[in-house]
Amino acid sequence: MSSINLAVLLVLGLLLVTAQQSMQMSLRNPTAEIETSNCKIAFLRLGLVFTSDNNEKALLDSGLYEPDSENPSVDIAGRRFHIGTLNNSLIIYVKTGSHSVNVATAVQILLLRFRTSGIIFFGSSGSLDEKMLVPGDVAVPKAVAFTGVWEWKKFRSEEGKLVFGDFNYPENGENLLGTVEYETINMFSPNEAPKKVFWLPITTSWYNAATKALKDLKLRQCYSDECLPGKPKVVFGSKGSTSDFYVRNKAYGDFLNDNFNATTADTASASVALTSLSNEKLFVVFEGVSNVAGKTSSDSGVSYLASYNAFLAATKFINSIPTPRLACE
């Protein structure tokens, strides 16, 4: 056999082995091609999560987001994950849709399929305390909770009297808000029992970083021809409540505020928190206030300003975090 033919066979063999390895990699992980073909994607560090079209509009309208030129997005399990930069910071973002199950599913996929060090959530919420938060403001909570989870007391009757938590009346009733149980594996204490908690704490280091980064942040006051009556502000240290229904009833909003000191209500933040904590990932929440519970819903202009101001806060935070850059060869 000539040396030329031998060289050709060696090259063909090498190509065959490479092709087999590539096929195996793609079968194991649908995102493998994206993660290996572009070094920026392989080392994405920050996941940006939001729920609505209005949130995505704020992101795109800003002009700060630049999709990756080679791999701008990837579809996994009915969700589209967008890859690019936000004001030169490497991110991957996903629009989850509303309600806790959709949010948790999208965040879990993001954490499992992509190399992210943490999750930044921004979105809209309703104010439960008008003295603290009004439409256009941005809340940066220290903790969030599922306040739509109820543990119903058992039906029972005594001497002909029907008792079902006294008909769920807050002042005298017996129906209690449930707690959320999440399991994590503590590498240093593997025998530790699962934690049972009500409030899900925001990552302390990221919360502290946000307080510094957003200290002098200027929020947007006007959109089109409509302006907020006052200058919007960032409020730190609040508590947020999450449920799968919108809190429009003032009495229920007052109940959440009076009994749990919750100042905002939304349909997503606790899902982000629970999923991030379960995966031992850093996370932080930025909520733009779009309305006040018990009052007439805000119009589209105010709702957009709430999303945009929350986006501004998230962007300022993202740009304040040092992220390693990978030098592509």
C-alpha positions as CSV (number, residue, x, y, z in Angstrom):
1,M,0.0,0.0,0.0
2,S,1.4,3.4,-1.0
3,S,2.0,6.1,1.6
4,I,-0.7,8.3,-0.1
5,N,-3.4,5.6,0.3
6,L,-2.3,5.0,3.9
7,A,-2.6,8.8,4.6
8,V,-6.1,8.8,3.0
9,L,-7.3,5.9,5.2
10,L,-6.0,7.5,8.3
11,V,-7.8,10.8,7.5
12,L,-11.0,8.9,6.8
13,G,-10.7,7.0,10.0
14,L,-10.1,10.2,12.0
15,L,-13.2,11.8,10.4
16,L,-15.3,8.7,11.2
17,V,-14.3,8.7,14.9
18,T,-14.9,12.5,15.1
19,A,-18.3,12.1,13.5
20,Q,-19.3,9.3,15.9
21,Q,-18.2,11.4,19.0
22,S,-20.1,14.4,17.7
23,M,-23.3,12.3,17.2
24,Q,-23.0,10.8,20.7
25,M,-22.6,14.2,22.2
26,S,-25.6,15.6,20.3
27,L,-27.7,12.6,21.5
28,R,-26.7,13.1,25.1
29,N,-27.3,16.8,25.1
30,P,-29.3,18.7,22.4
31,T,-27.4,21.9,23.3
32,A,-24.0,20.4,22.9
33,E,-23.4,21.8,19.4
34,I,-24.2,25.3,20.6
35,E,-22.1,25.0,23.7
36,T,-19.0,23.7,21.8
37,S,-19.2,25.7,18.6
38,N,-19.1,29.1,20.3
39,C,-16.9,29.6,23.4
40,K,-19.1,32.5,24.6
41,I,-22.1,30.2,24.9
42,A,-20.1,27.4,26.6
43,F,-19.3,29.8,29.4
44,L,-22.6,31.8,29.8
45,R,-22.9,32.8,33.4
46,L,-26.1,34.7,33.8
47,G,-29.7,33.6,33.2
48,L,-32.3,36.3,32.6
49,V,-35.9,35.3,33.3
50,F,-39.2,37.1,32.8
51,T,-42.8,36.1,32.1
52,S,-44.5,38.4,29.6
53,D,-44.4,40.0,26.2
54,N,-44.3,43.4,27.9
55,N,-41.1,42.3,29.7
56,E,-39.5,41.2,26.4
57,K,-40.6,44.4,24.7
58,A,-38.7,46.4,27.4
59,L,-35.6,44.3,26.8
60,L,-35.7,44.7,23.0
61,D,-36.8,48.3,23.0
62,S,-33.7,49.2,25.1
63,G,-31.3,48.5,22.2
64,L,-28.9,47.0,24.8
65,Y,-29.5,43.3,23.8
66,E,-27.4,41.8,21.0
67,P,-28.2,38.3,19.9
68,D,-25.3,35.9,19.2
69,S,-24.4,36.0,15.5
70,E,-23.9,32.3,15.1
71,N,-26.4,30.8,17.6
72,P,-29.1,33.4,18.6
73,S,-31.5,30.9,20.2
74,V,-32.3,27.2,20.9
75,D,-35.7,25.5,21.4
76,I,-36.0,23.0,24.3
77,A,-39.3,21.4,25.5
78,G,-41.4,24.1,24.0
79,R,-39.3,27.0,25.4
80,R,-37.0,29.3,23.4
81,F,-33.8,30.3,25.0
82,H,-32.1,33.3,23.6
83,I,-28.3,33.7,23.6
84,G,-26.5,37.0,23.4
85,T,-25.1,40.0,25.3
86,L,-26.8,42.6,27.4
87,N,-24.8,45.8,27.3
88,N,-21.7,43.5,26.7
89,S,-22.6,41.1,29.5
90,L,-23.0,37.5,28.4
91,I,-26.6,36.3,29.1
92,I,-29.1,33.7,28.1
93,Y,-32.8,34.8,28.5
94,V,-36.1,33.0,28.4
95,K,-39.7,34.2,28.5
96,T,-41.5,31.7,30.7
97,G,-45.1,32.6,30.5
98,S,-47.2,33.2,33.6
99,H,-48.1,30.9,36.5
100,S,-45.7,29.1,38.8
101,V,-45.5,25.7,36.9
102,N,-44.4,27.4,33.7
103,V,-41.9,29.6,35.5
104,A,-40.4,26.7,37.4
105,T,-40.2,24.5,34.4
106,A,-38.4,27.0,32.3
107,V,-35.9,27.9,35.0
108,Q,-35.2,24.2,35.7
109,I,-34.4,23.6,32.0
110,L,-32.2,26.7,31.9
111,L,-30.2,25.5,34.9
112,L,-29.9,21.9,33.7
113,R,-29.1,22.5,30.0
114,F,-26.9,25.7,30.2
115,R,-23.9,26.6,32.2
116,T,-25.3,29.4,34.3
117,S,-24.1,30.6,37.7
118,G,-27.3,32.3,38.7
119,I,-30.8,33.6,37.8
120,I,-31.9,37.2,37.5
121,F,-35.7,37.6,37.4
122,F,-37.4,40.8,36.4
123,G,-41.2,41.4,36.0
124,S,-44.3,43.2,37.1
125,S,-46.1,43.1,40.4
126,G,-49.0,44.7,42.3
127,S,-48.4,46.9,45.3
128,L,-49.9,45.8,48.6
129,D,-48.7,48.9,50.4
130,E,-49.3,52.1,48.6
131,K,-47.4,54.1,51.2
132,M,-44.2,52.2,50.3
133,L,-44.7,51.3,46.6
134,V,-46.7,53.0,43.8
135,P,-46.9,52.2,40.1
136,G,-43.5,52.8,38.4
137,D,-41.4,51.9,41.4
138,V,-39.1,48.9,41.5
139,A,-39.0,46.5,44.5
140,V,-35.9,44.5,45.3
141,P,-37.1,42.0,47.9
142,K,-35.1,40.2,50.5
143,A,-37.5,37.2,50.5
144,V,-40.5,35.8,48.6
145,A,-43.1,33.2,49.5
146,F,-46.0,31.2,48.0
147,T,-49.0,32.8,49.6
148,G,-51.5,31.1,47.4
149,V,-50.9,27.7,49.0
150,W,-53.6,26.8,51.5
151,E,-53.8,23.9,53.9
152,W,-57.6,23.3,54.2
153,K,-58.8,22.0,57.6
154,K,-60.7,18.8,57.7
155,F,-64.5,18.9,57.4
156,R,-66.1,18.2,60.8
157,S,-69.4,18.9,62.5
158,E,-70.3,19.1,66.2
159,E,-73.9,19.0,67.6
160,G,-75.3,19.8,64.2
161,K,-73.0,22.8,63.6
162,L,-71.1,22.9,60.3
163,V,-67.4,23.9,60.8
164,F,-65.3,24.2,57.8
165,G,-62.6,26.6,59.0
166,D,-65.4,28.9,59.9
167,F,-66.0,29.5,56.2
168,N,-62.4,30.7,55.7
169,Y,-63.0,34.1,57.3
170,P,-59.4,35.5,57.9
171,E,-60.1,36.9,61.4
172,N,-61.7,33.8,62.9
173,G,-61.0,31.0,60.4
174,E,-58.8,28.0,60.8
175,N,-57.5,27.7,57.2
176,L,-53.8,28.3,57.3
177,L,-51.3,29.3,54.6
178,G,-49.2,26.3,53.8
179,T,-45.4,26.1,53.9
180,V,-43.3,25.1,50.9
181,E,-40.8,22.2,51.3
182,Y,-37.8,22.1,49.1
183,E,-35.0,19.5,49.2
184,T,-31.3,20.3,48.7
185,I,-28.3,18.1,49.2
186,N,-25.9,19.5,51.7
187,M,-22.5,18.2,50.7
188,F,-21.1,18.9,54.2
189,S,-24.1,17.4,56.1
190,P,-25.6,14.7,53.8
191,N,-27.9,13.5,56.6
192,E,-29.5,16.8,57.2
193,A,-33.3,16.7,56.8
194,P,-35.0,18.7,54.1
195,K,-35.7,22.3,55.0
196,K,-39.3,23.3,55.5
197,V,-39.7,27.0,55.1
198,F,-42.2,29.7,54.3
199,W,-40.0,32.6,53.2
200,L,-37.5,31.9,50.5
201,P,-34.5,34.2,51.0
202,I,-32.9,36.0,48.1
203,T,-29.1,35.2,47.8
204,T,-27.5,37.5,50.3
205,S,-24.4,38.4,48.2
206,W,-26.5,39.3,45.2
207,Y,-29.0,41.3,47.2
208,N,-26.1,43.3,48.8
209,A,-24.6,43.8,45.3
210,A,-27.9,45.1,44.0
211,T,-28.2,47.6,46.8
212,K,-24.9,49.1,45.8
213,A,-25.4,48.9,42.1
214,L,-28.8,50.5,42.1
215,K,-28.1,53.1,44.7
216,D,-28.3,56.0,42.2
217,L,-30.3,54.4,39.4
218,K,-32.5,56.7,37.5
219,L,-35.8,55.1,36.5
220,R,-38.0,56.1,33.6
221,Q,-40.9,58.4,34.4
222,C,-42.6,58.8,31.0
223,Y,-43.6,56.6,28.1
224,S,-45.0,58.1,24.9
225,D,-47.3,60.9,26.0
226,E,-48.0,59.6,29.5
227,C,-46.0,60.3,32.6
228,L,-46.1,59.0,36.2
229,P,-47.3,61.6,38.8
230,G,-44.1,61.3,40.8
231,K,-40.5,60.3,40.3
232,P,-40.2,56.5,40.5
233,K,-37.8,54.9,43.0
234,V,-36.1,51.7,43.9
235,V,-37.2,50.2,47.3
236,F,-35.0,47.6,49.0
237,G,-35.7,45.0,51.6
238,S,-39.3,44.2,50.9
239,K,-41.1,40.9,51.0
240,G,-42.9,39.5,47.9
241,S,-45.9,37.2,47.7
242,T,-46.6,34.7,44.8
243,S,-49.7,32.9,43.8
244,D,-51.3,31.7,40.6
245,F,-54.0,34.4,40.8
246,Y,-53.8,38.2,40.5
247,V,-54.5,40.0,43.8
248,R,-57.1,42.6,42.9
249,N,-59.1,42.4,46.2
250,K,-58.1,45.1,48.6
251,A,-59.1,43.2,51.7
252,Y,-57.0,40.2,50.7
253,G,-54.1,42.5,49.8
254,D,-54.4,44.1,53.3
255,F,-54.5,40.6,54.8
256,L,-51.2,39.7,53.2
257,N,-49.6,43.0,54.1
258,D,-50.9,43.0,57.7
259,N,-50.1,39.4,58.5
260,F,-47.0,38.7,56.5
261,N,-45.6,42.2,55.8
262,A,-45.7,41.4,52.1
263,T,-45.6,44.5,50.0
264,T,-45.9,43.1,46.5
265,A,-47.9,40.3,44.8
266,D,-46.9,38.5,41.6
267,T,-47.3,35.1,39.9
268,A,-43.6,34.1,39.4
269,S,-40.9,35.2,41.9
270,A,-41.3,32.4,44.4
271,S,-41.1,29.9,41.6
272,V,-37.8,31.4,40.5
273,A,-36.6,31.4,44.2
274,L,-37.6,27.8,44.9
275,T,-36.1,26.4,41.7
276,S,-32.9,28.3,42.2
277,L,-32.5,27.3,45.8
278,S,-33.2,23.7,44.9
279,N,-30.3,23.8,42.4
280,E,-28.1,25.7,44.8
281,K,-27.9,28.7,42.4
282,L,-27.6,32.4,43.1
283,F,-30.7,34.5,42.3
284,V,-32.1,37.9,42.7
285,V,-35.6,39.5,41.9
286,F,-36.5,42.9,40.5
287,E,-40.2,43.8,40.4
288,G,-41.7,46.8,38.7
289,V,-45.0,47.9,40.3
290,S,-47.8,48.1,37.7
291,N,-50.8,48.6,39.9
292,V,-52.1,48.8,43.5
293,A,-54.3,46.0,44.8
294,G,-58.0,47.1,45.1
295,K,-57.6,50.0,42.7
296,T,-58.4,50.3,39.0
297,S,-55.8,48.4,36.9
298,S,-53.1,50.6,35.4
299,D,-53.3,51.3,31.7
300,S,-50.8,49.9,29.2
301,G,-48.4,52.8,29.4
302,V,-48.0,52.4,33.2
303,S,-47.7,48.7,32.9
304,Y,-44.9,49.1,30.3
305,L,-43.1,51.6,32.5
306,A,-43.2,49.0,35.3
307,S,-41.6,46.4,33.1
308,Y,-39.1,48.8,31.7
309,N,-38.0,50.1,35.1
310,A,-37.6,46.6,36.4
311,F,-35.5,45.8,33.3
312,L,-33.3,48.9,33.9
313,A,-32.7,47.6,37.5
314,A,-31.8,44.1,36.2
315,T,-29.5,45.4,33.6
316,K,-27.6,47.7,36.0
317,F,-27.2,44.7,38.3
318,I,-26.0,42.4,35.6
319,N,-23.5,44.9,34.3
320,S,-22.1,45.4,37.9
321,I,-21.2,41.7,38.2
322,P,-17.7,40.8,37.0
323,T,-18.0,37.9,34.6
324,P,-15.0,36.0,33.1
325,R,-14.4,36.4,29.4
326,L,-13.3,33.4,27.4
327,A,-10.6,34.2,24.8
328,C,-11.6,32.3,21.7
329,E,-8.7,30.9,19.6
